[in-house]
Coordinates of C-alpha atoms in Angstrom, one line a residue:
X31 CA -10.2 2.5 41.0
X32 CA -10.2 0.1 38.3
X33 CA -9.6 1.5 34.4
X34 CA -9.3 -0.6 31.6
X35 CA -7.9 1.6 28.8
X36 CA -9.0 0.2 25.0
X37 CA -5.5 0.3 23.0
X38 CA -6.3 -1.7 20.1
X39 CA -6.9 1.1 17.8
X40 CA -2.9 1.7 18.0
X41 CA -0.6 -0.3 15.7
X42 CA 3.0 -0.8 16.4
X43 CA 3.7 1.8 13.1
X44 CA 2.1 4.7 15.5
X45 CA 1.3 8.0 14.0
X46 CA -0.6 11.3 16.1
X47 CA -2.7 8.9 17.7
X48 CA -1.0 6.0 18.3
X49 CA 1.9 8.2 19.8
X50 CA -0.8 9.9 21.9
X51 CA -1.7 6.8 23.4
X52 CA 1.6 5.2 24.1
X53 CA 2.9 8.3 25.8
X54 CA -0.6 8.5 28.2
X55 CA -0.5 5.5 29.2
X56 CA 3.1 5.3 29.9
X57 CA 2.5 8.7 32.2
X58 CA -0.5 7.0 34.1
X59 CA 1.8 4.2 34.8
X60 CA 4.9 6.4 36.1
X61 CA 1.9 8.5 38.1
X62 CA 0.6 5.0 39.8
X63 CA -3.1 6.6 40.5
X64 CA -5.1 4.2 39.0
X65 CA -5.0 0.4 38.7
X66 CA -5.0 -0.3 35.1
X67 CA -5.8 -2.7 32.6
X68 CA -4.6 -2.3 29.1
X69 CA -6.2 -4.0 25.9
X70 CA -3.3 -3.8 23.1
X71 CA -3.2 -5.8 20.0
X72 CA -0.9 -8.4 20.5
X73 CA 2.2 -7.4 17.8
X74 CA 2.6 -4.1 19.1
X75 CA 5.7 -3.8 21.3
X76 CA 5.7 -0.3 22.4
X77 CA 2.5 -1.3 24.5
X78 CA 3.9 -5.0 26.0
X79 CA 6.2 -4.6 28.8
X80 CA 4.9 -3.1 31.9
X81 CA 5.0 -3.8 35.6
X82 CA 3.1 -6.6 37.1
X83 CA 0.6 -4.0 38.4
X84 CA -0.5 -3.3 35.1
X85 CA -2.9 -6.3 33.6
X86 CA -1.9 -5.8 29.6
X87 CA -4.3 -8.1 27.8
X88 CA -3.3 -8.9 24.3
X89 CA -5.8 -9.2 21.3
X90 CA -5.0 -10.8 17.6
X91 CA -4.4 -7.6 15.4
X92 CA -5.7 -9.9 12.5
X93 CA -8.6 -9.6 13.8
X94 CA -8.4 -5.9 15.0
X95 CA -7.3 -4.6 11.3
X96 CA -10.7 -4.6 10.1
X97 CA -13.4 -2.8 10.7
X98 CA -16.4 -4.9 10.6
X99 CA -14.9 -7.6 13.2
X100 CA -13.1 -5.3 15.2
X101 CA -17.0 -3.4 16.4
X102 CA -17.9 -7.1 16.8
X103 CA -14.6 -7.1 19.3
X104 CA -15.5 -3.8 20.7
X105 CA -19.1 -4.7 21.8
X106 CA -18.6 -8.2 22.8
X107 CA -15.2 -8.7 23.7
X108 CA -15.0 -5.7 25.6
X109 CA -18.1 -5.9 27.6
X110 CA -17.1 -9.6 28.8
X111 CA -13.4 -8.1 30.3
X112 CA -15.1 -5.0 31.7
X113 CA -16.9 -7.4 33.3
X114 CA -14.6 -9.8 34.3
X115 CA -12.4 -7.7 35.9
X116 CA -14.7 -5.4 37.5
X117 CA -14.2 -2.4 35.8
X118 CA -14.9 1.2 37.1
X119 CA -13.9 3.3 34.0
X120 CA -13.4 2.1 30.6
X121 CA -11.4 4.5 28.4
X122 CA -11.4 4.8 24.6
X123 CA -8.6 6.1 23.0
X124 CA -9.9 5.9 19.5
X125 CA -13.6 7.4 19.1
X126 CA -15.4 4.1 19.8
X127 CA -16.3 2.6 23.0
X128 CA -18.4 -0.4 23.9
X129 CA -22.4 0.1 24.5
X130 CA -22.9 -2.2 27.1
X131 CA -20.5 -1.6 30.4
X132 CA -21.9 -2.9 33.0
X133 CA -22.1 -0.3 35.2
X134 CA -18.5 1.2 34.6
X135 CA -18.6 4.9 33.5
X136 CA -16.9 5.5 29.8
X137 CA -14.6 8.1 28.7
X138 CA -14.1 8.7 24.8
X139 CA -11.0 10.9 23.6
X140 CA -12.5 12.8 20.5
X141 CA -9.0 13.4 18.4
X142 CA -10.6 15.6 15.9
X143 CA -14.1 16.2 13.6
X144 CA -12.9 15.5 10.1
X145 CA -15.8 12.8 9.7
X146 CA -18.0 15.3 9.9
X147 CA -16.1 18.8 9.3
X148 CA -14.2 17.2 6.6
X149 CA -15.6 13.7 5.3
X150 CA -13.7 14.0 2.0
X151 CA -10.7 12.9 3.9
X152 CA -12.1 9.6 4.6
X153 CA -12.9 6.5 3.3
X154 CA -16.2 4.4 2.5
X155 CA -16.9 2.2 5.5
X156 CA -14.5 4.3 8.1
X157 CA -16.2 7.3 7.9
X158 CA -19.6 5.6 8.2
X159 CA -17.5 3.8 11.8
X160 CA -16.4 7.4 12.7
X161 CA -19.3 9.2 12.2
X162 CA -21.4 6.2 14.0
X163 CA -19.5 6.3 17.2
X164 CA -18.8 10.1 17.4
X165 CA -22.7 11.0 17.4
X166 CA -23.2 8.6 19.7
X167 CA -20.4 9.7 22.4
X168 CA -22.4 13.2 22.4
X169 CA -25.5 10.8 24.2
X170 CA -24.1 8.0 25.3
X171 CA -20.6 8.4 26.7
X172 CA -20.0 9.8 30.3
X173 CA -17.6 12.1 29.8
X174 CA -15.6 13.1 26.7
X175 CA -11.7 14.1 26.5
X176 CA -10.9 16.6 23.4
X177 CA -7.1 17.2 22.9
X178 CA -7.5 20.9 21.8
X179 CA -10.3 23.4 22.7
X180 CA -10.6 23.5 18.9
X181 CA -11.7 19.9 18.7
X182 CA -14.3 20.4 21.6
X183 CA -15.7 23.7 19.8
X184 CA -16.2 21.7 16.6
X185 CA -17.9 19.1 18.2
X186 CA -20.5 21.6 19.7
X187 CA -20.8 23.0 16.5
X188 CA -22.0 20.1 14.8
X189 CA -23.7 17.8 17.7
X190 CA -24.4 20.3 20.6
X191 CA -22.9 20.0 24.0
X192 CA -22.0 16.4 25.4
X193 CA -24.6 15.3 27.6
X194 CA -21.5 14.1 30.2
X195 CA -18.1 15.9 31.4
X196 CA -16.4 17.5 29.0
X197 CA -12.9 18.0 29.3
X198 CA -9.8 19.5 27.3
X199 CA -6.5 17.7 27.8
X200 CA -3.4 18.9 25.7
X201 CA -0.9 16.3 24.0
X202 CA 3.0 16.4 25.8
X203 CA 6.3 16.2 24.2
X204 CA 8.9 13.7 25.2
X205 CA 12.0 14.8 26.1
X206 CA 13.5 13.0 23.5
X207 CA 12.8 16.2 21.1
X208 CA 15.1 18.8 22.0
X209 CA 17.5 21.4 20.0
X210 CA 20.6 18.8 18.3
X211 CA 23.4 19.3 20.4
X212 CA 26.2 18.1 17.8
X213 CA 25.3 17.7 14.3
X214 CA 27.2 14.2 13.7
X215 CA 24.2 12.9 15.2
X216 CA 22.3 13.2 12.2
X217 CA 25.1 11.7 9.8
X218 CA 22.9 7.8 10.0
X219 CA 19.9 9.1 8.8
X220 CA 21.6 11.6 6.2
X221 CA 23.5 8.6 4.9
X222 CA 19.4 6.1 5.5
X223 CA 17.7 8.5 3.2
X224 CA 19.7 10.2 1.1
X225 CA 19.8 13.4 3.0
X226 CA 21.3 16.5 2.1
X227 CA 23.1 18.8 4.5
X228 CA 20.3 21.2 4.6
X229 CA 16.7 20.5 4.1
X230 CA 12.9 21.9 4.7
X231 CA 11.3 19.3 6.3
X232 CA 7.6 18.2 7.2
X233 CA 6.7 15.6 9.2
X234 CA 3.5 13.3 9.4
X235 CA 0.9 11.1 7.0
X236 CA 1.4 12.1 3.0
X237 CA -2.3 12.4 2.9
X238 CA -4.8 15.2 0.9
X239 CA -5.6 17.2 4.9
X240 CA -1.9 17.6 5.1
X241 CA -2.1 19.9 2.0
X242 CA 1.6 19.3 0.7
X243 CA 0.5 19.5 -2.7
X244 CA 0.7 23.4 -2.0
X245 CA 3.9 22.9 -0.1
X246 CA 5.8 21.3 -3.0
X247 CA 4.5 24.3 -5.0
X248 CA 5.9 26.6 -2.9
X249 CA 8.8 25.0 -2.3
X250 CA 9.6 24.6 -6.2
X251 CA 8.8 28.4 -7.0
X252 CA 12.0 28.9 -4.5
X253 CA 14.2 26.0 -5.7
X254 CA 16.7 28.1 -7.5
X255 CA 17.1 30.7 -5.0
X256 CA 17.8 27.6 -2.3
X257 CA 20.3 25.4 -4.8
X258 CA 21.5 23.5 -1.9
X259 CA 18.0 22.7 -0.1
X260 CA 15.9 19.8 -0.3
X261 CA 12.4 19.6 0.5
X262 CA 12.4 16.2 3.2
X263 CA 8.7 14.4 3.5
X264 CA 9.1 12.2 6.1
X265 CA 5.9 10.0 6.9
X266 CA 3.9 7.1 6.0
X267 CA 2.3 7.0 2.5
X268 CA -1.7 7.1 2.6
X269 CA -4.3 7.7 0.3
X270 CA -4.3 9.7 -2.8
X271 CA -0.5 10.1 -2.6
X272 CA -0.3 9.9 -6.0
X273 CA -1.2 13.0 -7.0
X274 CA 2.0 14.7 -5.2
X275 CA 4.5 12.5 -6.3
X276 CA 3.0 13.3 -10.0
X277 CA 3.3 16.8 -8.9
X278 CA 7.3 16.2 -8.1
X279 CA 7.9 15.3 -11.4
X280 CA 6.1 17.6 -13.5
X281 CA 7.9 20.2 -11.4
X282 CA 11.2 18.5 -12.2
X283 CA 11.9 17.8 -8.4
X284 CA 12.6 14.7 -7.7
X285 CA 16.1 15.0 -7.4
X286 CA 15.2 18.0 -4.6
X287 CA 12.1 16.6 -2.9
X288 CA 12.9 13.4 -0.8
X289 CA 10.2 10.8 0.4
X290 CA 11.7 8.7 3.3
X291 CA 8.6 6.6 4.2
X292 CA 7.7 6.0 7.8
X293 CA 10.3 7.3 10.1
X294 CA 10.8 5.4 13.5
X295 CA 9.7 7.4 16.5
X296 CA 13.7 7.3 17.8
X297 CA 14.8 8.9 14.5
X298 CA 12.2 11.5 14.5
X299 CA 13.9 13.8 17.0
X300 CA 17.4 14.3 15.4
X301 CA 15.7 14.4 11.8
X302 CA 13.2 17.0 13.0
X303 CA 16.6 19.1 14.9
X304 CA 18.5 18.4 12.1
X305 CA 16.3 20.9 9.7
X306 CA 16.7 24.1 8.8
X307 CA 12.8 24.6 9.0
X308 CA 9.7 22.8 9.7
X309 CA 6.8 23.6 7.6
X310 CA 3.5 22.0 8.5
X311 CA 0.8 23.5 5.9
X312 CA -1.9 21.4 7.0
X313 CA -6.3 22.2 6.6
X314 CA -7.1 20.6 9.6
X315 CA -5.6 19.0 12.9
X316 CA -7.1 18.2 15.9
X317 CA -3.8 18.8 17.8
X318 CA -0.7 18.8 15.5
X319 CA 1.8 16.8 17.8
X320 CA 4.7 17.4 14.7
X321 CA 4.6 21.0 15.2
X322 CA 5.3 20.6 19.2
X323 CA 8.1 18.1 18.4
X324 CA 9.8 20.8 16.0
X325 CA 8.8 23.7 18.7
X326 CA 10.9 21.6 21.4
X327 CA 13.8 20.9 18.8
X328 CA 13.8 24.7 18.3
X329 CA 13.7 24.3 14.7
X330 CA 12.1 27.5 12.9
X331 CA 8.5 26.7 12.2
X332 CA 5.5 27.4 9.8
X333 CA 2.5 26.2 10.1
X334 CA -1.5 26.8 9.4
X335 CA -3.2 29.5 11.3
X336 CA -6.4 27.3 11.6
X337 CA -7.5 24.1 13.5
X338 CA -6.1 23.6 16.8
X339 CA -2.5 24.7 15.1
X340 CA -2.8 28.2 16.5
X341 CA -3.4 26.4 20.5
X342 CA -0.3 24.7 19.9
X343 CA 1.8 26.8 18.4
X344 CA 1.1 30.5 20.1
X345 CA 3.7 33.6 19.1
X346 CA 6.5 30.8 18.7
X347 CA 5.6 29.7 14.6
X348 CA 4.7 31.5 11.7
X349 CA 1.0 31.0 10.9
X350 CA 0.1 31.4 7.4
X351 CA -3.3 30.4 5.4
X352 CA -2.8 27.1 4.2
X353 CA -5.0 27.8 0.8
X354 CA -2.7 30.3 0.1
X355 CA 0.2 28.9 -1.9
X356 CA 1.7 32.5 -2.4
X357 CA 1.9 32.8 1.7
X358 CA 3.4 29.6 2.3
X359 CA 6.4 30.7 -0.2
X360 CA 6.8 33.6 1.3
X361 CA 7.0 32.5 5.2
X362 CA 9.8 29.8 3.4
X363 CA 11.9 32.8 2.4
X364 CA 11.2 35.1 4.9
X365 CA 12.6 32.6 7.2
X366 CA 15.2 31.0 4.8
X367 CA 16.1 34.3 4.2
X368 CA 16.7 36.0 7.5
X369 CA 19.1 35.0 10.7
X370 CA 17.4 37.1 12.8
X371 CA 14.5 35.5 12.2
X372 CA 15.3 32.2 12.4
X373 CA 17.0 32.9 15.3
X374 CA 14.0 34.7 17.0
X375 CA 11.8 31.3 16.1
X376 CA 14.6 29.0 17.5
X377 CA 14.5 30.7 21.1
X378 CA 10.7 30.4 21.4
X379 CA 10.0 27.2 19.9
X380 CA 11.6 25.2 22.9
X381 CA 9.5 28.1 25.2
X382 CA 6.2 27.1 24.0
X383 CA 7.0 23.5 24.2
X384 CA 7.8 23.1 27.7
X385 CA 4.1 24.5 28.2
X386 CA 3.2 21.1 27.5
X387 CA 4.1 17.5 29.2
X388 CA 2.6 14.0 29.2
X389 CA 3.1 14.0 32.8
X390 CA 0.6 16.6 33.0
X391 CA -1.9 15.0 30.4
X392 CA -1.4 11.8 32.6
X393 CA -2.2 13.7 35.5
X394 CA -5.4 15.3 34.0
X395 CA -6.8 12.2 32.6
X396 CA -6.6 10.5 36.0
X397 CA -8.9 13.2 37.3
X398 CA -11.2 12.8 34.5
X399 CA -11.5 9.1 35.9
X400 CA -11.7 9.9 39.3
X401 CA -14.7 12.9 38.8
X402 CA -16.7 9.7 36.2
X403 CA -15.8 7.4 39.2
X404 CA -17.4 9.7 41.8
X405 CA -20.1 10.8 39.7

C-alpha cells in the first residue's frame, strides 16, 4: 500500500502540530507497514533523513509560507505526485488535502475547531483557508483522524457527522520526557535564559487561546509569598503578545516573569523536569501535547478542565476554570504550598503518560489507511 503523507504544513521551528507530525511519521517508519512517500519543505531537517524505502520529496518552503500559493501547490502539485507515483492513500496532516486524487482515498487529521468554535484566534485570510478546507473534509474526505474525542465532538457539533471513517487517534510522548534524574542537567539552560533555581513554568505559543494574561495575574497576586519563584514562558511569540508583556510591567514583573522565546525540542524535556510546576491555563486545545510532556516529567500540573485537556490529563492534574483568575491562584498555592500534594501529582503524572505512545498512534493510523485502502 502506497501513502504519500503531505508534510509541508510543518516548519523546521515545530510547535503541537509540527511535533505531531514528526513523531507519526517517524513511528510509521520504525512500524514498516506501509510504503511511504513523504512531501516536506525542503529546510526542514527533522523530516530529511530517512531510509531508502521512504521516497521524501522536498518542496521550496518559499513557496510553501504563503497561503495563496501554497493551495495552488496543494491542488496541482499534489495531484501530479499522487499520480505519478501511484498513490493509494494520501494523508493530510494539516486540515487541507488536494480535491482531485485520482482515485487514492484521502485522510485529513482535524487538530482542533478554533476556526469555527473560536475564529477570534485567527487571522484574515487563514481562517477563511481553515474554515474552507475543514467544511469540505466533512463531504469530501474519506475518512477523518481527530486527536481527541473532543475535537471529533466539536466537529459534529458544528458540521454533522463525516460522511467517511471517522477515527480518534491520541498524540504519544517521546521518551525523551521523563522525571530529571540529576539536577545539573538543567544548569545550560539556567545559565541560556536566565533561569532561576525554581520556577512555574508554561510551555507552548504566547498567543490570546493560551489565556496567560490570567496566568501572569495569578501568578503576580502570589509573588511575595513565592520571593524566590519565577514565572518561566517558554514558547514562540505570536500574535497579540503585546498585551502580556504590557501586563508584566504594569505588574512590576519583569524581573520575575521570564520570556525565553522558542525553546528547541531537545531542551524542552529537562526545562519542563526542571520546574517546580506546570501550569497550562489554556481556553481551548485540541490535544494539549505540553501537558503530556509535563505528565511524563512528573512535574505537578495545572491545567483547564475544558477542551480535550480533561482526555489528556485524567485524575493526574489539577483542572481549574480557565476564566477564573481566582482558581488558577489558588491551584498555584495549593500546590506550591503543599508536599503532599506535589508529591501525590508527581507519582501520577508519569502514570497517565505511559497511557499514551507514538508507537501506538503509528500503529492506529496505519489501520486507518489500510480500512480507506480496502474500502
Amino acid at each position: 500500500m502506497r501513502v504519500l503523507i503531505d508534510a509541508t504544513g510543518l516548519t523546521k521551528r515545530k510547535a503541537g502540530v509540527g511535533v505531531y507530525g514528526k513523531e507519526l511519521i517517524d513511528g510509521l517508519v520504525a512500524s514498516n507497514l506501509v510504503q511511504l512517500y513523504l512531501v516536506v519543505q525542503d529546510d526542514d531537517p527533522d523530516l530529511a533523513y530517512y531510509p531508502a524505502a521512504v521516497t521524501v520529496l522536498r518542496m521550496p518552503s518559499r513557496f510553501l509560507r504563503k497561503v495563496p500559493l501554497r493551495i495552488i501547490f496543494e491542488q496541482t502539485v499534489l495531484p501530479f505526485l499522487i499520480r505519478k507515483y501511484r498513490v493509494d492513500v494520501v494523508h493530510s496532516l494539516h486540515y487541507s488535502f488536494p480535491i482531485f486524487r485520482f482515485g487514492a482515498k484521502s485522510a485529513v487529521t482535524i487538530h482542533d475547531m478554533t476556526s469555527l468554535s473560536m475564529p477570534e484566534v485567527h487571522i484574515g485570510i487563514k481562517l477563511r483557508y481553515y474554515r474552507f478546507f475543514i467544511r469540505r473534509a466533512q463531504k469530501w474526505s474519506d475518512g477523518l483522524i481527530f486527536v481527541s474525542r473532543s475535537a471529533q465532538e466539536d466537529f459534529v457539533s458544528h458540521l454533522g457527522p463525516p460522511r467517511g471513517l471517522s477515527t480518534v487517534v491520541y498524540h504519544g510522548k517521546s521518551p525523551a520526557f521523563h522525571p530529571l534524574i540529576d539536577r545539573t542537567q538543567i544548569e545550560p539552560l539556567c545559565v541560556k535564559y536566565g533561569l532561576p533555581e525554581r520556577y512555574i513554568l508554561y510551555v507552548g505559543t504566547v498567543e490570546p487561546r493560551k489565556n496567560l494574561e490570567r496566568l501572569v495575574e495569578a501568578f503576580a497576586s502570589l509573588a511575595s509569598a513565592l520571593p524566590t519563584t519565577s514565572l518561566v514562558i517558554a514558547g514562540m511569540m505570536g500574535w497579540k503578545q503585546e498585551h502580556l508583556t504590557d501586563l508584566v510591567h504594569a505588574f512590576g514583573l519583569e524581573d520575575r516573569v521570564i520570556f525565553t522565546g522558542y525553546v528547541a525540542e531537545e531542551e524542552k524535556p529537562v526545562l519542563i523536569a526542571g520546574s517546580d510546576l506546570f501550569v497550562y491555563p489554556s481556553l481551548y486545545e485540541g490535544f494539549g501535547l505540553p501537558v503530556l510532556e509535563a505528565l511524563a516529567c512528573g512535574v505537578p500540573t495545572i491545567t483547564s478542565d475544558v477542551s480535550s485537556l480533561p482526555e489528556v490529563a485524567g485524575d493526574a492534574a489539577l483542572l481549574i476554570d480557565p476564566k477564573d483568575t481566582r482558581a488558577i491562584t489558588k491551584a498555584i498555592e495549593a500546590v506550591m504550598g503543599d508536599p503532599v500534594l506535589a508529591a501525590g501529582l508527581r507519582e501520577k503524572g508519569p502514570e497517565q503518560a505511559a497511557k499514551f505512545t507514538w508507537e501506538r498512534a503509528a500503529t492506529q493510523t496505519a489501520a486507518v489507511y489500510s480500512a480507506l485502502y480496502s474500502r
